[in-house]
Amino acid sequence: MDTTGIENVPKDKPILFASTHANSFYDAIVLHIVFKRYVYALARGDAFKKPLVAKILNVIHMLPVWRITEGRSNMAKNAKTFEKCNELFKQNKQVLIYPEGICKNQTTLLPLKKRGTASMAFKAWNDGIDVQVVPVVLTYDSFKTFGKRINLNFGKPLQKESFDLSEEISFSKDFTATLASKMEPLFDHTFKPVGFLRNAFHYFGWLINFPLYLAIDAFVKKKFGKTIFSDSIWFGVLYLTYPLYLILLIFGLSFIF
């Protein structure tokens, strides 16, 4: 993964990451890897309908945001989520939102929703919170293969001094247009060549773990290969099975040596 513009992310201020959403849960994983400060991620509200799933998502600091396609009656629940985000911002926390409002394996920017991101910024800024809205674009060379290359680019933050906060509708229109104009130039489909010296650790890991990788790859491609969730499920299965694989590997090596 190659990262540019990370200097645009203030280390001592609350952050609202406004990111593209081309690769499901994997997008959030990438940001978690980059930052020491935890990133709280907003997720589609219907994922929280089952109580057990909702508890698991809460444990890993995911927050529900409801879209009108998930029922107009649910939209009122967003006020609670936005209030929770404000509390996080007051503690200098980082929150991730996807202003496109949909996950799709796209390579260009989709039209941004006029609510959601703008509403969160409007509320925080009117409450006197100096949240920095940082544009983020993740560009993948592939959505279906293991060992992909990723360009992660951060733009300069949007700040409240640049906007008129007197009326929310006009603010949302101006904010959304500005955010889109900041995100567009961040797309980068020029990927650096991958050589052995640059990725020696990757090849070493592949050599040790290839039986597990191949098994996971076969399972995910068969069950989820045609969905936008394949990368995320790939990572999830690896996360759950890798400790057991290591135990079996060490146990097997003990017989050899």
Tab-separated table of C-alpha atoms in Angstrom:
chain	number	residue	atom	x	y	z
A	1	MET	CA	0.000	0.000	0.000
A	2	ASP	CA	1.217	3.502	-0.867
A	3	THR	CA	-0.032	6.467	1.158
A	4	THR	CA	0.115	10.166	0.271
A	5	GLY	CA	-1.167	13.255	2.052
A	6	ILE	CA	-1.132	11.744	5.541
A	7	GLU	CA	0.357	15.031	6.738
A	8	ASN	CA	-3.104	16.528	6.023
A	9	VAL	CA	-4.532	14.600	8.992
A	10	PRO	CA	-4.096	16.636	12.209
A	11	LYS	CA	-2.857	14.544	15.125
A	12	ASP	CA	-4.410	16.669	17.875
A	13	LYS	CA	-7.897	17.446	16.537
A	14	PRO	CA	-11.127	15.504	16.009
A	15	ILE	CA	-11.343	14.007	12.516
A	16	LEU	CA	-14.263	13.107	10.266
A	17	PHE	CA	-12.875	10.978	7.451
A	18	ALA	CA	-15.038	11.303	4.309
A	19	SER	CA	-13.990	8.284	2.274
A	20	THR	CA	-14.794	6.478	-0.936
A	21	HIS	CA	-16.426	3.113	-0.392
A	22	ALA	CA	-15.377	0.729	-3.131
A	23	ASN	CA	-14.549	-2.355	-1.111
A	24	SER	CA	-16.968	-2.875	1.775
A	25	PHE	CA	-15.503	-3.450	5.266
A	26	TYR	CA	-12.010	-3.647	3.785
A	27	ASP	CA	-11.982	0.159	3.371
A	28	ALA	CA	-12.247	0.625	7.134
A	29	ILE	CA	-9.591	-2.024	7.765
A	30	VAL	CA	-7.083	-0.055	5.680
A	31	LEU	CA	-7.622	3.103	7.754
A	32	HIS	CA	-7.350	1.137	11.009
A	33	ILE	CA	-3.938	-0.128	9.890
A	34	VAL	CA	-2.610	3.363	9.134
A	35	PHE	CA	-3.525	5.202	12.345
A	36	LYS	CA	-2.633	4.635	15.984
A	37	ARG	CA	-5.769	6.505	17.053
A	38	TYR	CA	-8.831	4.296	16.745
A	39	VAL	CA	-11.168	5.017	13.844
A	40	TYR	CA	-14.887	4.668	14.639
A	41	ALA	CA	-16.705	3.607	11.470
A	42	LEU	CA	-20.286	4.292	10.428
A	43	ALA	CA	-22.079	1.338	8.855
A	44	ARG	CA	-25.451	0.800	7.158
A	45	GLY	CA	-28.215	0.703	9.722
A	46	ASP	CA	-29.889	-2.508	8.590
A	47	ALA	CA	-26.768	-4.442	9.635
A	48	PHE	CA	-27.736	-3.665	13.257
A	49	LYS	CA	-31.228	-5.183	13.106
A	50	LYS	CA	-30.256	-8.469	14.755
A	51	PRO	CA	-29.441	-7.917	18.463
A	52	LEU	CA	-26.432	-10.262	18.528
A	53	VAL	CA	-24.907	-8.703	15.416
A	54	ALA	CA	-25.560	-5.227	16.825
A	55	LYS	CA	-23.669	-6.110	20.013
A	56	ILE	CA	-20.688	-7.393	18.030
A	57	LEU	CA	-20.633	-4.263	15.862
A	58	ASN	CA	-20.812	-2.066	18.956
A	59	VAL	CA	-17.870	-3.900	20.507
A	60	ILE	CA	-15.698	-3.108	17.462
A	61	HIS	CA	-16.860	0.533	17.606
A	62	MET	CA	-19.121	0.622	14.572
A	63	LEU	CA	-22.087	2.995	14.563
A	64	PRO	CA	-25.331	2.702	12.562
A	65	VAL	CA	-26.372	5.281	9.994
A	66	TRP	CA	-29.739	4.797	8.348
A	67	ARG	CA	-30.538	5.528	4.712
A	68	ILE	CA	-33.956	6.353	3.363
A	69	THR	CA	-33.907	3.073	1.419
A	70	GLU	CA	-33.894	1.265	4.774
A	71	GLY	CA	-37.170	2.855	5.807
A	72	ARG	CA	-38.145	6.471	6.318
A	73	SER	CA	-39.143	5.684	9.919
A	74	ASN	CA	-35.538	4.759	10.713
A	75	MET	CA	-34.132	8.114	9.649
A	76	ALA	CA	-34.907	9.641	13.061
A	77	LYS	CA	-32.425	7.180	14.616
A	78	ASN	CA	-29.567	8.999	12.895
A	79	ALA	CA	-29.896	11.852	15.395
A	80	LYS	CA	-28.701	9.486	18.135
A	81	THR	CA	-25.730	8.391	16.023
A	82	PHE	CA	-24.784	11.980	15.181
A	83	GLU	CA	-24.960	12.871	18.880
A	84	LYS	CA	-22.668	9.953	19.655
A	85	CYS	CA	-20.244	11.191	16.977
A	86	ASN	CA	-20.287	14.653	18.544
A	87	GLU	CA	-19.310	13.133	21.874
A	88	LEU	CA	-16.440	11.328	20.143
A	89	PHE	CA	-15.323	14.544	18.465
A	90	LYS	CA	-15.268	16.297	21.845
A	91	GLN	CA	-12.771	13.632	22.927
A	92	ASN	CA	-10.595	14.228	19.834
A	93	LYS	CA	-11.647	10.903	18.321
A	94	GLN	CA	-11.747	9.902	14.647
A	95	VAL	CA	-14.925	8.884	12.790
A	96	LEU	CA	-15.211	7.371	9.310
A	97	ILE	CA	-18.176	8.023	7.010
A	98	TYR	CA	-18.842	7.189	3.358
A	99	PRO	CA	-20.456	10.225	1.687
A	100	GLU	CA	-21.314	8.280	-1.485
A	101	GLY	CA	-23.871	6.417	0.634
A	102	ILE	CA	-23.336	3.114	-1.152
A	103	CYS	CA	-20.635	0.491	-1.537
A	104	LYS	CA	-19.741	-0.343	-5.122
A	105	ASN	CA	-16.590	-1.670	-6.798
A	106	GLN	CA	-16.101	1.624	-8.614
A	107	THR	CA	-12.978	3.330	-9.908
A	108	THR	CA	-14.408	6.868	-10.030
A	109	LEU	CA	-16.293	9.026	-7.543
A	110	LEU	CA	-20.029	8.353	-7.249
A	111	PRO	CA	-22.446	11.270	-6.627
A	112	LEU	CA	-22.231	12.287	-2.970
A	113	LYS	CA	-25.342	12.285	-0.798
A	114	LYS	CA	-26.408	15.741	0.351
A	115	ARG	CA	-27.071	14.591	3.908
A	116	GLY	CA	-25.036	12.426	6.266
A	117	THR	CA	-21.556	13.904	6.039
A	118	ALA	CA	-22.835	17.466	5.653
A	119	SER	CA	-25.273	16.992	8.552
A	120	MET	CA	-22.527	15.705	10.836
A	121	ALA	CA	-20.208	18.595	9.981
A	122	PHE	CA	-23.031	21.151	10.356
A	123	LYS	CA	-24.006	19.867	13.802
A	124	ALA	CA	-20.423	19.599	15.087
A	125	TRP	CA	-19.418	23.045	13.834
A	126	ASN	CA	-22.550	24.693	15.209
A	127	ASP	CA	-21.811	23.040	18.548
A	128	GLY	CA	-18.405	24.707	18.563
A	129	ILE	CA	-16.416	21.548	17.809
A	130	ASP	CA	-13.400	22.112	15.583
A	131	VAL	CA	-13.776	18.862	13.636
A	132	GLN	CA	-11.580	18.496	10.557
A	133	VAL	CA	-13.326	16.860	7.577
A	134	VAL	CA	-10.578	14.976	5.733
A	135	PRO	CA	-11.281	13.679	2.182
A	136	VAL	CA	-10.029	10.126	1.625
A	137	VAL	CA	-9.791	8.111	-1.592
A	138	LEU	CA	-8.764	4.458	-1.757
A	139	THR	CA	-7.839	3.143	-5.192
A	140	TYR	CA	-7.464	-0.632	-5.653
A	141	ASP	CA	-5.768	-2.414	-8.548
A	142	SER	CA	-8.156	-5.326	-7.981
A	143	PHE	CA	-11.238	-6.162	-5.927
A	144	LYS	CA	-11.122	-9.944	-6.293
A	145	THR	CA	-7.519	-11.080	-5.884
A	146	PHE	CA	-5.296	-11.631	-2.882
A	147	GLY	CA	-2.093	-9.569	-2.758
A	148	LYS	CA	-3.621	-6.386	-4.186
A	149	ARG	CA	-2.037	-2.955	-4.432
A	150	ILE	CA	-3.729	0.063	-2.866
A	151	ASN	CA	-3.214	3.801	-3.188
A	152	LEU	CA	-4.501	5.631	-0.100
A	153	ASN	CA	-4.669	9.407	-0.559
A	154	PHE	CA	-5.700	12.085	1.952
A	155	GLY	CA	-6.742	15.586	0.922
A	156	LYS	CA	-6.527	18.813	2.880
A	157	PRO	CA	-9.291	19.056	5.502
A	158	LEU	CA	-12.470	21.075	5.062
A	159	GLN	CA	-12.825	23.565	7.911
A	160	LYS	CA	-15.795	25.499	9.244
A	161	GLU	CA	-14.284	28.906	8.409
A	162	SER	CA	-14.873	28.166	4.720
A	163	PHE	CA	-18.658	27.821	5.025
A	164	ASP	CA	-21.761	29.797	5.937
A	165	LEU	CA	-23.431	27.969	8.834
A	166	SER	CA	-26.529	30.159	9.041
A	167	GLU	CA	-28.819	27.865	7.031
A	168	GLU	CA	-28.451	24.073	6.753
A	169	ILE	CA	-29.914	23.437	3.281
A	170	SER	CA	-27.641	25.894	1.490
A	171	PHE	CA	-24.717	24.768	3.657
A	172	SER	CA	-25.288	21.119	2.678
A	173	LYS	CA	-25.287	22.000	-1.016
A	174	ASP	CA	-22.088	24.046	-0.765
A	175	PHE	CA	-20.341	21.564	1.535
A	176	THR	CA	-21.161	18.549	-0.659
A	177	ALA	CA	-19.957	20.278	-3.834
A	178	THR	CA	-16.732	21.323	-2.120
A	179	LEU	CA	-16.106	17.845	-0.724
A	180	ALA	CA	-16.621	16.262	-4.163
A	181	SER	CA	-14.172	18.713	-5.721
A	182	LYS	CA	-11.589	17.791	-3.059
A	183	MET	CA	-12.051	14.030	-3.515
A	184	GLU	CA	-11.959	13.845	-7.332
A	185	PRO	CA	-8.226	14.678	-7.735
A	186	LEU	CA	-7.250	12.071	-5.127
A	187	PHE	CA	-7.985	9.116	-7.410
A	188	ASP	CA	-4.710	7.519	-8.477
A	189	HIS	CA	-4.649	4.444	-10.724
A	190	THR	CA	-0.874	4.537	-11.160
A	191	PHE	CA	0.454	1.719	-9.015
A	192	LYS	CA	4.123	1.318	-8.210
A	193	PRO	CA	5.780	-1.874	-9.501
A	194	VAL	CA	5.968	-4.653	-6.944
A	195	GLY	CA	9.396	-6.253	-6.705
A	196	PHE	CA	10.818	-8.849	-4.338
A	197	LEU	CA	12.976	-6.437	-2.320
A	198	ARG	CA	10.025	-4.103	-1.731
A	199	ASN	CA	7.805	-6.968	-0.566
A	200	ALA	CA	10.208	-9.563	0.821
A	201	PHE	CA	8.105	-9.940	3.977
A	202	HIS	CA	4.989	-10.532	1.847
A	203	TYR	CA	6.657	-13.386	-0.059
A	204	PHE	CA	8.013	-14.896	3.147
A	205	GLY	CA	4.514	-14.807	4.640
A	206	TRP	CA	3.048	-16.361	1.510
A	207	LEU	CA	5.580	-19.208	1.663
A	208	ILE	CA	4.627	-20.045	5.253
A	209	ASN	CA	0.897	-19.503	4.993
A	210	PHE	CA	-0.007	-20.519	1.431
A	211	PRO	CA	-2.061	-23.630	2.442
A	212	LEU	CA	-4.370	-21.423	4.510
A	213	TYR	CA	-4.457	-18.706	1.859
A	214	LEU	CA	-5.415	-21.146	-0.890
A	215	ALA	CA	-8.149	-22.731	1.247
A	216	ILE	CA	-9.654	-19.348	2.155
A	217	ASP	CA	-9.405	-18.145	-1.441
A	218	ALA	CA	-11.264	-21.192	-2.756
A	219	PHE	CA	-13.998	-20.860	-0.125
A	220	VAL	CA	-14.550	-17.119	-0.598
A	221	LYS	CA	-14.562	-17.283	-4.404
A	222	LYS	CA	-17.117	-20.083	-4.360
A	223	LYS	CA	-19.468	-18.498	-1.822
A	224	PHE	CA	-18.957	-14.746	-2.246
A	225	GLY	CA	-16.909	-14.236	-5.409
A	226	LYS	CA	-19.671	-12.314	-7.197
A	227	THR	CA	-20.394	-9.929	-4.314
A	228	ILE	CA	-18.783	-6.680	-3.157
A	229	PHE	CA	-18.051	-8.344	0.192
A	230	SER	CA	-15.482	-10.888	-1.033
A	231	ASP	CA	-12.390	-8.978	0.152
A	232	SER	CA	-13.932	-8.209	3.538
A	233	ILE	CA	-15.015	-11.804	4.084
A	234	TRP	CA	-11.559	-12.980	2.970
A	235	PHE	CA	-9.977	-10.857	5.691
A	236	GLY	CA	-12.579	-11.874	8.281
A	237	VAL	CA	-12.059	-15.593	7.658
A	238	LEU	CA	-8.280	-15.117	7.820
A	239	TYR	CA	-8.596	-13.176	11.086
A	240	LEU	CA	-10.641	-15.968	12.676
A	241	THR	CA	-8.699	-18.969	11.374
A	242	TYR	CA	-5.096	-17.748	11.499
A	243	PRO	CA	-4.495	-18.402	15.247
A	244	LEU	CA	-5.647	-22.016	14.794
A	245	TYR	CA	-3.483	-22.350	11.672
A	246	LEU	CA	-0.417	-21.140	13.600
A	247	ILE	CA	-1.065	-23.661	16.372
A	248	LEU	CA	-1.350	-26.491	13.841
A	249	LEU	CA	1.771	-25.260	11.990
A	250	ILE	CA	3.879	-25.128	15.163
A	251	PHE	CA	2.531	-28.508	16.253
A	252	GLY	CA	3.441	-30.004	12.869
A	253	LEU	CA	6.922	-28.484	12.827
A	254	SER	CA	7.608	-29.856	16.290
A	255	PHE	CA	7.426	-33.379	14.840
A	256	ILE	CA	9.859	-32.504	12.058
A	257	PHE	CA	12.431	-30.749	14.230
